[in-house]
XYZ file of C-alpha atoms in Angstrom:
712
model
C -50.205 -52.583 -4.021
C -47.241 -52.892 -6.243
C -43.860 -51.339 -5.693
C -41.906 -49.326 -8.232
C -38.275 -48.500 -7.697
C -37.308 -44.947 -8.266
C -33.608 -44.285 -7.924
C -32.558 -41.509 -5.506
C -28.914 -40.491 -5.865
C -27.149 -40.103 -2.529
C -24.206 -37.842 -1.933
C -21.474 -38.999 -4.196
C -17.939 -38.139 -5.001
C -18.051 -35.091 -7.377
C -16.918 -35.301 -10.943
C -14.903 -32.827 -13.056
C -13.707 -29.561 -11.634
C -10.320 -29.898 -13.437
C -10.918 -26.564 -15.254
C -11.383 -24.633 -12.012
C -8.423 -26.305 -10.452
C -6.305 -25.270 -13.473
C -7.675 -21.683 -13.209
C -6.726 -21.496 -9.536
C -3.200 -22.737 -10.322
C -2.790 -20.083 -12.913
C -4.058 -17.357 -10.582
C -1.632 -18.498 -7.840
C 1.189 -18.507 -10.404
C 0.364 -14.956 -11.428
C 0.383 -13.778 -7.789
C 3.758 -15.499 -7.126
C 5.329 -13.474 -9.940
C 5.061 -10.374 -7.679
C 6.556 -11.828 -4.574
C 9.884 -10.220 -5.231
C 8.433 -6.751 -5.230
C 10.162 -4.599 -2.534
C 8.362 -3.725 0.649
C 7.549 -0.162 1.252
C 9.724 1.928 3.494
C 9.240 5.373 5.140
C 8.524 8.121 2.662
C 9.438 11.265 4.668
C 12.831 12.780 4.398
C 14.066 15.967 6.141
C 11.824 18.190 3.942
C 8.739 16.099 4.819
C 9.567 16.189 8.546
C 10.169 19.928 8.564
C 6.604 20.354 7.362
C 5.370 18.487 10.469
C 7.886 20.179 12.833
C 8.247 23.765 11.698
C 10.333 26.457 13.424
C 11.144 27.132 16.180
C 11.678 23.327 16.172
C 14.657 21.966 14.257
C 14.957 18.625 12.537
C 18.379 17.181 13.518
C 20.594 14.742 11.564
C 19.187 11.276 10.882
C 20.598 8.510 13.083
C 23.332 6.491 11.405
C 21.920 3.132 12.449
C 18.162 3.409 12.322
C 15.718 5.781 10.483
C 15.127 8.128 13.363
C 15.301 11.897 13.349
C 15.919 14.065 16.513
C 13.684 17.052 16.878
C 15.433 19.913 18.690
C 14.358 22.962 20.417
C 16.486 25.827 21.825
C 16.567 25.963 25.592
C 18.815 28.483 27.503
C 20.971 29.100 24.563
C 21.472 25.444 23.651
C 19.645 22.954 21.508
C 17.812 20.204 23.469
C 16.280 17.021 22.009
C 12.578 17.094 22.772
C 11.529 14.073 20.601
C 12.641 11.394 18.239
C 10.548 11.317 15.029
C 10.213 8.155 12.845
C 7.715 6.380 10.664
C 6.113 3.229 12.016
C 6.495 1.327 8.731
C 10.242 1.322 9.272
C 9.888 -0.574 12.582
C 6.477 -2.336 12.608
C 4.981 -3.729 9.382
C 1.755 -5.045 10.722
C -0.741 -5.510 7.884
C -4.134 -3.869 8.353
C -7.326 -5.168 6.729
C -6.165 -3.720 3.374
C -3.305 -6.098 3.475
C -0.671 -3.394 3.875
C 0.780 -1.872 7.060
C -0.380 1.581 7.969
C 2.319 4.266 8.176
C 2.245 6.558 11.178
C 4.482 9.525 11.971
C 5.366 9.243 15.683
C 7.408 11.655 17.798
C 8.620 10.020 21.004
C 9.804 12.264 23.800
C 12.879 11.388 25.825
C 10.700 10.355 28.824
C 8.775 7.867 26.608
C 5.653 9.859 26.060
C 4.105 10.509 22.672
C 4.706 14.072 21.725
C 2.978 13.749 18.320
C 1.272 11.110 16.287
C -0.249 11.359 12.816
C -1.366 9.024 9.976
C 0.841 9.231 6.941
C -0.865 6.473 4.872
C -3.255 3.682 5.384
C -5.497 1.202 3.411
C -8.079 0.348 6.076
C -11.235 -0.429 4.019
C -13.620 0.860 6.678
C -12.055 4.295 6.561
C -11.592 4.461 2.799
C -14.745 6.066 1.421
C -16.547 4.610 4.434
C -16.267 6.374 7.691
C -13.730 8.654 6.127
C -10.188 9.099 7.391
C -11.031 11.827 9.952
C -12.075 9.348 12.662
C -8.890 7.474 12.200
C -6.852 10.724 12.421
C -8.692 11.676 15.704
C -8.080 8.133 17.061
C -4.313 8.410 16.566
C -4.206 11.850 18.117
C -5.406 10.324 21.359
C -1.930 8.953 21.984
C -0.290 12.350 22.334
C 0.629 12.653 25.985
C 0.403 8.923 26.722
C 3.458 6.887 27.616
C 4.835 4.279 25.230
C 6.153 2.250 28.184
C 2.587 1.584 29.337
C 0.419 -1.228 27.811
C -2.191 0.980 26.090
C -5.393 -0.709 25.188
C -8.192 0.167 22.812
C -11.479 0.473 24.701
C -15.017 0.815 23.409
C -16.181 4.161 22.041
C -16.129 6.796 24.859
C -14.424 4.303 27.215
C -12.422 7.005 28.931
C -15.530 9.090 29.568
C -17.091 5.973 31.072
C -14.296 5.547 33.600
C -11.424 3.705 31.747
C -7.918 4.759 32.772
C -7.105 7.691 30.534
C -3.351 6.970 30.842
C -3.692 3.487 29.397
C -6.849 3.464 27.298
C -7.818 5.093 24.065
C -11.399 5.359 22.800
C -12.175 2.796 20.027
C -14.357 3.512 16.986
C -17.641 1.808 16.240
C -17.482 -0.418 13.143
C -13.748 -0.323 13.184
C -12.704 -2.380 16.181
C -10.249 -4.561 14.292
C -8.572 -1.713 12.392
C -8.043 0.323 15.556
C -6.393 -2.610 17.264
C -3.960 -2.954 14.369
C -3.111 0.706 14.551
C -2.654 0.406 18.323
C -0.319 -2.597 17.833
C 1.632 -0.725 15.231
C 1.955 2.379 17.377
C 3.312 0.441 20.407
C 5.490 -1.973 18.476
C 7.197 0.763 16.474
C 7.628 3.050 19.476
C 9.036 0.258 21.660
C 11.534 -0.664 18.893
C 12.787 2.927 18.855
C 12.719 3.273 22.626
C 14.960 0.249 23.088
C 17.546 1.837 20.813
C 17.287 5.469 21.877
C 15.760 5.501 25.366
C 16.849 2.283 27.112
C 13.373 0.784 27.433
C 14.825 -2.630 27.599
C 15.409 -2.318 31.329
C 11.648 -1.887 31.917
C 9.080 -4.592 31.540
C 5.610 -3.057 31.197
C 4.000 -6.426 31.973
C 5.922 -6.836 35.187
C 3.967 -7.494 38.381
C 6.016 -7.015 41.495
C 4.286 -7.307 44.851
C 5.500 -6.985 48.371
C 5.519 -10.172 50.400
C 3.047 -10.256 53.281
C 5.793 -10.901 55.816
C 5.845 -8.428 58.716
C 8.483 -7.552 61.320
C 7.739 -4.948 63.992
C 10.618 -2.490 63.358
C 10.845 1.009 64.539
C 11.565 4.013 62.306
C 15.144 4.273 63.474
C 15.858 0.682 62.536
C 14.143 1.220 59.185
C 16.448 4.136 58.497
C 19.499 2.161 59.563
C 18.617 -0.552 57.059
C 17.870 2.006 54.361
C 14.297 0.907 53.928
C 13.246 4.429 54.956
C 15.609 6.944 53.405
C 16.536 10.339 54.783
C 17.777 12.640 52.160
C 19.479 15.859 53.321
C 20.398 18.269 50.491
C 22.967 20.909 51.412
C 22.998 24.334 49.845
C 26.430 23.517 48.382
C 24.913 20.516 46.498
C 22.226 22.695 44.987
C 24.728 25.401 44.071
C 26.837 22.751 42.328
C 23.867 21.782 40.229
C 23.610 25.364 38.929
C 27.337 25.732 38.223
C 28.024 27.688 35.172
C 24.723 29.417 35.153
C 25.818 32.408 37.320
C 22.833 31.905 39.597
C 23.241 31.790 43.415
C 20.544 30.922 45.919
C 18.549 34.195 46.456
C 17.569 32.952 49.856
C 20.228 30.611 51.301
C 18.790 30.421 54.800
C 20.843 29.589 57.927
C 24.368 28.140 57.157
C 23.802 25.053 59.168
C 20.229 24.409 57.884
C 19.915 21.809 55.058
C 18.424 23.153 51.829
C 15.785 20.415 51.895
C 15.227 17.378 54.180
C 13.142 14.574 52.760
C 12.091 11.257 54.140
C 11.271 8.662 51.413
C 9.390 5.354 52.122
C 7.855 2.688 49.890
C 4.805 1.706 51.836
C 3.569 -1.454 50.235
C 6.115 -3.480 52.202
C 4.094 -4.290 55.412
C 7.001 -3.681 57.813
C 7.385 -0.131 56.344
C 3.820 0.830 55.771
C 2.550 -0.338 59.172
C 5.425 1.361 60.963
C 4.521 4.734 59.412
C 0.706 4.550 58.983
C -0.319 2.073 61.675
C -2.030 -1.211 61.037
C -5.524 0.047 60.297
C -4.460 2.925 58.055
C -2.086 0.668 56.193
C -4.785 -1.946 55.462
C -7.099 0.875 54.279
C -4.458 2.277 51.949
C -3.778 -1.012 50.324
C -7.483 -1.474 49.707
C -7.850 1.881 48.206
C -4.891 1.925 45.835
C -5.853 -1.592 44.612
C -3.855 -4.667 43.636
C -0.712 -4.032 41.613
C -0.421 -0.368 42.467
C 2.305 1.175 44.530
C 2.461 3.881 47.193
C 5.475 6.039 47.930
C 5.560 8.591 50.778
C 7.715 11.744 50.691
C 7.829 13.846 53.888
C 9.505 17.258 53.526
C 11.298 19.608 55.945
C 14.080 22.060 55.719
C 14.564 25.446 54.146
C 13.005 24.506 50.727
C 10.124 22.056 50.089
C 9.148 20.277 46.817
C 5.530 20.701 48.121
C 4.738 24.352 48.000
C 1.759 25.936 49.833
C -0.384 25.901 46.733
C 0.213 22.206 46.068
C -3.150 20.587 44.914
C -4.109 17.156 46.463
C -4.607 14.610 43.824
C -2.320 16.337 41.283
C 0.984 15.283 39.738
C 3.695 17.128 41.780
C 5.581 19.596 39.595
C 8.788 19.403 41.676
C 8.897 15.697 42.430
C 9.544 12.920 39.924
C 10.083 9.133 40.331
C 12.339 7.605 37.703
C 13.457 4.073 36.938
C 15.562 2.808 34.077
C 16.080 6.343 32.882
C 12.314 6.803 32.352
C 9.781 8.865 34.297
C 7.218 6.863 36.214
C 3.708 8.282 36.270
C 3.071 9.068 39.925
C 0.130 11.182 41.269
C -0.783 12.332 44.754
C -3.312 9.872 46.155
C -5.274 12.560 47.987
C -4.781 10.510 51.164
C -6.196 12.022 54.319
C -3.824 14.270 56.170
C -3.634 12.618 59.589
C -0.733 12.237 62.004
C 1.990 9.917 60.984
C 4.651 8.048 62.994
C 5.808 10.416 65.723
C 9.405 10.012 64.672
C 8.872 11.434 61.225
C 9.728 15.166 60.555
C 6.770 17.507 61.021
C 6.410 18.987 57.561
C 4.299 18.776 54.380
C 3.995 15.342 52.876
C 2.557 13.535 49.873
C 1.585 9.977 49.222
C 2.287 9.176 45.556
C 0.294 6.445 43.837
C 1.837 4.570 40.986
C -0.651 2.609 38.829
C -0.297 -0.989 38.050
C 0.207 -0.288 34.356
C 3.398 1.765 34.842
C 5.699 -1.235 34.876
C 7.224 -0.001 38.113
C 9.557 -2.465 39.864
C 10.070 -1.555 43.476
C 12.508 -4.373 43.946
C 14.945 -2.713 41.533
C 16.698 0.627 42.259
C 14.718 3.732 41.437
C 15.277 7.386 42.039
C 13.402 10.439 43.396
C 14.247 13.682 41.646
C 13.433 17.182 42.877
C 13.279 20.090 40.496
C 14.742 23.378 41.759
C 14.166 26.601 39.712
C 16.082 29.741 39.855
C 15.655 33.056 37.902
C 18.001 35.636 36.417
C 17.138 38.954 35.056
C 14.523 41.474 36.414
C 12.485 42.874 33.521
C 12.182 39.572 31.546
C 13.409 37.031 34.017
C 14.756 33.768 32.634
C 13.872 30.654 34.590
C 16.443 27.864 34.727
C 15.619 24.515 36.316
C 17.863 21.761 37.531
C 16.918 18.306 38.740
C 18.718 16.646 41.686
C 18.107 12.957 42.367
C 18.808 10.380 44.953
C 18.536 6.641 44.694
C 16.200 4.454 46.685
C 16.778 0.728 46.985
C 14.999 -2.106 48.788
C 16.168 -5.736 49.151
C 14.720 -7.898 46.312
C 13.797 -10.673 48.784
C 11.067 -8.378 50.228
C 9.101 -8.956 46.895
C 7.649 -11.574 44.561
C 8.110 -10.949 40.896
C 5.966 -12.312 38.060
C 5.357 -11.427 34.390
C 1.732 -12.280 33.587
C 1.454 -14.178 30.338
C -1.261 -12.063 28.757
C -0.414 -13.265 25.273
C -0.122 -11.196 22.114
C -2.241 -8.123 21.598
C -4.747 -9.802 19.342
C -5.908 -11.942 22.208
C -7.600 -8.860 23.652
C -10.042 -8.942 20.722
C -10.825 -12.558 21.444
C -11.401 -11.957 25.125
C -13.466 -8.811 24.459
C -15.688 -10.567 21.953
C -16.007 -13.953 23.653
C -19.838 -13.626 24.023
C -20.288 -12.900 20.381
C -18.106 -15.853 19.405
C -20.016 -18.075 21.645
C -23.334 -17.081 20.158
C -22.079 -17.488 16.480
C -20.371 -20.821 17.320
C -23.668 -22.154 18.800
C -25.601 -20.964 15.733
C -23.153 -22.749 13.336
C -23.328 -25.882 15.523
C -27.126 -25.769 15.066
C -26.861 -25.228 11.371
C -24.674 -28.190 10.501
C -27.021 -31.036 11.572
C -30.010 -29.284 10.067
C -28.374 -29.091 6.650
C -26.801 -32.530 6.899
C -29.886 -34.525 7.742
C -32.111 -34.210 4.706
C -34.797 -36.610 6.130
C -35.291 -34.528 9.283
C -36.246 -30.771 9.477
C -35.323 -30.075 5.837
C -37.997 -32.606 4.686
C -40.736 -30.677 6.495
C -41.638 -27.715 4.330
C -43.320 -25.337 6.742
C -41.055 -25.962 9.915
C -38.006 -25.723 7.682
C -39.213 -22.534 6.084
C -39.709 -20.898 9.455
C -36.258 -22.077 10.547
C -34.666 -20.640 7.525
C -36.366 -17.313 8.035
C -35.265 -17.221 11.669
C -31.606 -18.108 10.869
C -31.509 -15.422 8.130
C -32.778 -12.887 10.551
C -30.035 -13.941 12.932
C -27.445 -13.683 10.111
C -28.605 -10.119 9.226
C -29.243 -8.755 12.666
C -26.622 -10.432 14.803
C -23.865 -11.592 12.485
C -23.981 -8.505 10.266
C -25.215 -5.474 12.044
C -24.261 -6.463 15.653
C -21.084 -8.556 15.399
C -19.893 -6.847 12.183
C -18.882 -10.212 10.801
C -19.822 -9.727 7.129
C -17.235 -11.522 5.077
C -15.874 -9.540 2.229
C -13.623 -9.596 -0.838
C -11.626 -6.987 1.132
C -10.162 -9.832 3.264
C -8.870 -11.608 0.147
C -7.392 -8.339 -1.099
C -5.616 -7.993 2.291
C -4.372 -11.544 2.157
C -2.904 -11.093 -1.309
C -1.165 -7.831 -0.318
C 0.217 -9.496 2.857
C 1.409 -12.421 0.833
C 3.341 -10.153 -1.477
C 4.546 -7.398 0.829
C 4.829 -8.617 4.397
C 4.198 -12.334 4.632
C 2.239 -11.469 7.907
C -1.337 -12.559 8.112
C -1.742 -11.601 11.766
C -4.229 -8.868 10.896
C -6.888 -11.616 10.411
C -6.627 -12.372 14.171
C -7.979 -8.955 15.159
C -11.486 -9.771 13.869
C -12.420 -13.008 15.642
C -16.157 -13.296 14.599
C -15.171 -12.956 10.935
C -12.330 -15.337 11.308
C -14.609 -17.950 12.865
C -17.110 -17.728 10.053
C -14.209 -17.845 7.514
C -13.017 -21.123 9.061
C -16.483 -22.579 8.980
C -16.978 -21.497 5.389
C -13.643 -23.012 4.238
C -14.687 -26.380 5.845
C -18.141 -26.356 4.352
C -16.676 -25.413 0.897
C -15.050 -28.823 0.828
C -18.201 -30.568 1.816
C -21.116 -28.651 0.275
C -19.627 -25.880 -1.889
C -20.330 -22.163 -2.047
C -23.955 -22.335 -0.908
C -23.498 -22.519 2.833
C -22.106 -19.081 3.057
C -24.077 -17.424 0.253
C -27.349 -18.994 1.265
C -27.115 -18.900 5.064
C -24.277 -16.751 6.465
C -24.142 -13.650 4.228
C -25.861 -10.717 5.880
C -26.319 -8.810 2.639
C -27.691 -11.981 1.092
C -30.131 -12.271 3.907
C -31.141 -8.647 3.462
C -31.938 -9.318 -0.183
C -34.051 -12.264 0.689
C -36.171 -10.256 3.122
C -36.460 -7.349 0.615
C -37.694 -9.974 -1.966
C -40.800 -10.480 0.080
C -41.876 -7.016 -0.959
C -42.233 -8.111 -4.527
C -45.577 -9.821 -4.027
C -47.475 -7.091 -2.178
C -45.961 -4.546 -4.679
C -47.181 -6.784 -7.540
C -43.664 -6.978 -9.032
C -43.152 -9.873 -11.443
C -39.786 -11.567 -11.533
C -37.930 -11.094 -14.796
C -36.824 -14.312 -16.377
C -33.296 -13.764 -17.847
C -32.894 -15.605 -21.208
C -30.635 -18.670 -20.687
C -27.866 -17.381 -23.021
C -27.760 -13.947 -21.382
C -27.947 -15.632 -17.959
C -24.821 -17.710 -18.701
C -22.944 -14.699 -19.942
C -23.878 -12.534 -16.971
C -22.705 -15.225 -14.458
C -19.145 -14.831 -15.903
C -18.989 -11.135 -14.970
C -18.365 -11.940 -11.256
C -15.290 -13.903 -12.228
C -13.932 -10.990 -14.250
C -14.527 -8.673 -11.345
C -12.680 -11.034 -9.093
C -9.705 -11.353 -11.379
C -9.511 -7.571 -11.695
C -9.508 -7.042 -7.967
C -6.914 -9.672 -7.193
C -4.644 -8.649 -9.988
C -4.732 -4.965 -8.880
C -4.042 -6.210 -5.246
C -1.113 -8.264 -6.551
C 0.359 -5.219 -8.409
C -0.058 -3.022 -5.359
C -2.556 -0.788 -7.173
C -5.089 1.236 -5.201
C -7.600 0.235 -7.856
C -8.097 -2.874 -5.785
C -9.792 -0.845 -3.118
C -11.849 1.105 -5.677
C -13.027 -1.977 -7.586
C -13.827 -3.737 -4.292
C -16.579 -1.124 -3.813
C -18.652 -3.300 -6.218
C -19.582 -5.006 -2.976
C -22.323 -3.063 -1.164
C -21.445 -4.793 2.137
C -19.633 -1.964 3.690
C -22.437 0.423 2.945
C -25.357 -1.729 3.886
C -23.934 -3.807 6.691
C -20.825 -2.313 8.140
C -21.889 1.350 7.987
C -25.728 0.833 8.295
C -26.200 2.848 5.128
C -24.622 5.930 6.829
C -22.458 6.878 3.910
C -22.253 9.321 1.003
C -25.217 9.209 -1.296
C -23.556 7.508 -4.338
C -22.713 4.488 -2.266
C -26.147 4.343 -0.597
C -27.862 4.778 -3.955
C -25.826 1.911 -5.368
C -26.672 -0.458 -2.466
C -30.358 0.512 -2.561
C -30.333 -0.025 -6.327
C -29.072 -3.544 -5.875
C -31.879 -4.279 -3.353
C -34.448 -2.877 -5.909
C -32.834 -4.990 -8.593
C -33.384 -7.919 -6.338
C -37.131 -7.381 -6.617
C -37.031 -8.040 -10.312
C -34.029 -10.372 -10.680
C -33.785 -12.512 -7.538
C -30.328 -12.008 -5.988
C -29.027 -10.530 -9.180
C -25.929 -9.098 -7.378
C -25.094 -12.504 -5.889
C -25.481 -14.320 -9.248
C -23.820 -11.879 -11.458
C -21.542 -9.392 -9.698
C -20.399 -10.566 -6.290
C -16.621 -11.159 -6.442
C -16.591 -12.986 -3.099
C -19.218 -15.333 -4.379
C -17.023 -15.927 -7.387
C -14.058 -16.832 -5.283
C -16.183 -19.210 -3.206
C -17.651 -20.756 -6.399
C -14.142 -21.455 -7.646
C -12.939 -22.992 -4.347
C -16.226 -24.844 -4.051
C -15.381 -26.800 -7.240
C -12.959 -28.670 -5.053
C -15.793 -30.096 -2.878
C -15.799 -33.784 -2.148
C -19.513 -34.620 -2.632
C -22.403 -34.156 -5.025
C -24.603 -34.085 -1.961
C -28.135 -32.976 -3.256
C -30.268 -36.031 -3.792
C -31.651 -36.677 -7.215
C -34.059 -39.130 -8.849
C -33.933 -40.701 -12.258
C -37.081 -38.754 -13.114
C -35.461 -35.417 -12.271
C -35.154 -33.460 -15.564
C -36.981 -36.173 -17.549
C -39.882 -35.858 -17.218
C -40.015 -33.835 -14.009
C -38.920 -30.188 -14.185
C -40.477 -29.024 -10.836
C -37.320 -28.389 -8.957
C -35.789 -26.515 -11.927
C -38.875 -24.279 -12.123
C -38.878 -23.686 -8.391
C -35.156 -22.858 -8.170
C -35.013 -19.087 -8.096
C -31.233 -19.170 -8.499
C -31.287 -20.930 -11.790
C -28.892 -23.580 -10.371
C -30.715 -26.608 -11.829
C -30.222 -27.507 -15.403
C -32.974 -28.978 -17.716
C -31.345 -32.290 -17.331
C -31.902 -32.169 -13.559
C -28.214 -31.784 -12.771
C -27.234 -29.411 -10.045
C -24.955 -26.540 -10.942
C -23.123 -26.487 -7.599
C -21.082 -23.265 -8.159
C -24.424 -21.423 -8.633
C -26.332 -23.277 -5.784
C -27.071 -21.207 -2.718
C -28.171 -24.169 -0.558
C -31.684 -22.917 0.014
C -32.631 -26.650 0.260
C -36.007 -26.123 -1.589
C -35.201 -28.860 -4.070
C -34.235 -31.179 -1.126
C -37.535 -30.379 0.622
C -39.456 -31.007 -2.545
C -37.836 -34.459 -3.234
C -38.697 -35.709 0.206
C -42.198 -34.421 0.221
C -44.800 -36.924 -1.197
C -47.215 -34.082 -1.767
C -44.778 -32.120 -3.928
C -42.445 -34.505 -5.644
C -44.077 -35.203 -8.968
C -42.822 -38.841 -9.400
C -44.226 -39.643 -5.986
C -47.549 -37.957 -6.743
C -47.856 -39.864 -9.954
C -46.988 -43.107 -8.376
C -49.477 -42.595 -5.579
C -52.264 -41.841 -8.081
C -51.473 -45.167 -9.842
C -51.596 -47.028 -6.553
C -47.845 -47.492 -6.355
C -45.267 -46.519 -3.789
C -41.781 -45.327 -4.719
C -38.999 -46.902 -2.753
C -35.974 -44.702 -2.891
C -32.870 -46.719 -3.980
C -29.381 -45.439 -4.407
C -27.856 -45.483 -7.814
C -24.139 -45.321 -8.813
C -22.873 -42.001 -9.822
C -22.360 -41.409 -13.475
C-alpha cells in the first residue's frame, strides 16, 4: 500500500483583521466624544415635590448645602419636620442594567424610617416593555416604614411571607434579581448619605456586632444598682410638669405628694452578671437561646403612680409609651412575650416588659443609650387636644463588659454571589467540560454520533439552565449599559449584581481571543439553542430550507452591524432609542420573560423561530446586534483553529455544502466571523467515512497521512 500526503492545516496565527480593528478604533473614538456630557441631576423642584406632598403637608426651603427639602406638618400650632425629601440620583449614582442610575424620590423621617419612596425614572431593561414598571413601583413601596439604619436585604419573591424578617427584608422580583439589588443599593446609599448630614447616622454602625463577655460575678441587685448596671429611675411630678411647661396643662391626677410620678427599673440582661441576678441561671440561659445570637434584651420594671405599661398592653407588641434611642435614632425594640414569672425578689412588684432588639438594629450596648417614656395630656372637653412629651434617662454600662466587632460582609453585590453560588458552580463546571471537548479535535469531536449527542445535551443545558433557570442570557443591553456608564458615571459596578451572566461574559471574552464568536453563538446562547431545537421540526413538517442567493446573503449579513452601530450610537447620545432598538433582540421575550409579554413582542419572537425553519438561524446571521459585536471582537482572535486540507474547496465541497451557517467559502476558507462553532466540518475532516479525500484515497488503496502545512 502506498502513502499519499494530504496536508492538514493546524491552528495557525490568523491573518488580516485590520479593517475590523480600524472599525473598532473609530467606534471608540465616536464614543469618547461624548464623555464630556454632563451627568443627570435631580429633576424635581418645589413644584414637583408639592405634587408628591400635597396639603396639609408643606414643602420647606431647600437646604443650602445639599439638595434636600424638609417636609413640614402642623402640630399643636407649630410646624414640625416629618421628613426630608430628596432624589437618589443626587446622592447615589449607581448604574442599573440600562447603564444609567435609577432616580428615586425618598422621604426620610427624622427617626430614620422611610416615610415615602417612589420611582421617578429608570432604564432597567427587564421592566421597560417587559414586566412593566408596576412591579418595580410596588417593590420600592415596600421600603415605606422600614428603617434606613438597618441593612435591608432583597430576598426571594414572597420572602417575608416565608418567614424572612419583615423589618430587614424586601421581597424580590422573579427575573429581575440584579435590577432589584441595584435599586436596593441605591435606596440605602442615598438615604445614608442624607442621614449622615441631617440625622447624625455617623454615630451608628449598622454592621456592628457587640456581645457581652461571658464573664460572671455573683453580685446582688443592690450592688448592681450601686454600680449603675441596673438603673432605678424615679420621675417626680415636678419633672413631668416641667416637660409640659408652656402648654397650660397640669397633671389631672397628681397622686400623693410624696409618691413618684413613675418608678422604673432598667436592666440590660445580656451581661451574665446582670441577667442571672434578675432571672436566675436557668431562665437566663433559656432567654439567650430564645432571642438568638446578636440580639439584645432590655428589661423595664414599672411601679409608681403612672406606668408606661398600661393594663391593655399587648404582649409581643411595640410599647407605645417606651422608646429606646441611641445616637439620636430610635432603636426598634419589641416586647419579647417572655413568660411572666417571678423575678428577683428585690425588684419592685409591678408590670414589666422584656424588650428584644434584633441583631440588624446596629444597637451598641457598650455605648450610652437612653430610655424615653411618652406622657400624654389633654386639654379641652368637646374636642380634646392631646399633647405628648417624651422624657428620657441615660443608661450606660462599662465598655469592658463587651467585645466589639464589625463583620466584614463586603459590598452589597457580594450578596448576589453568595445567593447564587450553586448556579455559578454548575455553570463553571459546564464551561470546564466544554473547553477540552472543543479543544481536542481528535477526541469526542471526531466521533460523529457521540459528539452529536453531547452537543444536543449541552444545548439543552444552555436553554434550560443557563437561560430559563439562571437567567444568564447575554444581551446587547449589557453593552448599552456599559456605554452609558462609560459616558455618564464611570461606574461599572452594576455588572457585579448578575454573577452568572458575568461569569459567562468572562468566558466569552477569553474564547473570543482563541476561537472567535462561535463559542457563545453556537454553544452558550439560550435563544440560539432554542432555534436549533425548533429547527428539528422542519423535517417532520416537510419544510425545505431556503437557500439565500450569495449576493443577497452577503448584503443581509451587514444588517446586524448597522443595527449594532445604531444601538451604540443612541446609547452614547443618551437617547432612549437605544432601549427601543435593542428590542430587535427577542431574548427578553423568549428567555427572560418566558414569552409572558404583550402580544407584539411574543409575535415577533415566535416569528423569528418560524423564520428559523426556513432560513436556519436567520436572526443570528442577519439581525443579532450582540452577534455582530462578538464577530467584530472575534476578528482579534489569535488562531485560525479549524483544520483544513489542501483538497478543501478544490475539489472537495462537502464541508461547504453541509455548513448550515454559510461560514465556508467555495475556496474552503473559513469565514470565522460567521462561524458558530458547531464543529460539523471538524467532525467530517476527521471521519474517514465522510471526508471525501480520505474516501477517495481508500478506494484507490492509499492512506492519507495528515501533515501540517505553513499558513499562507
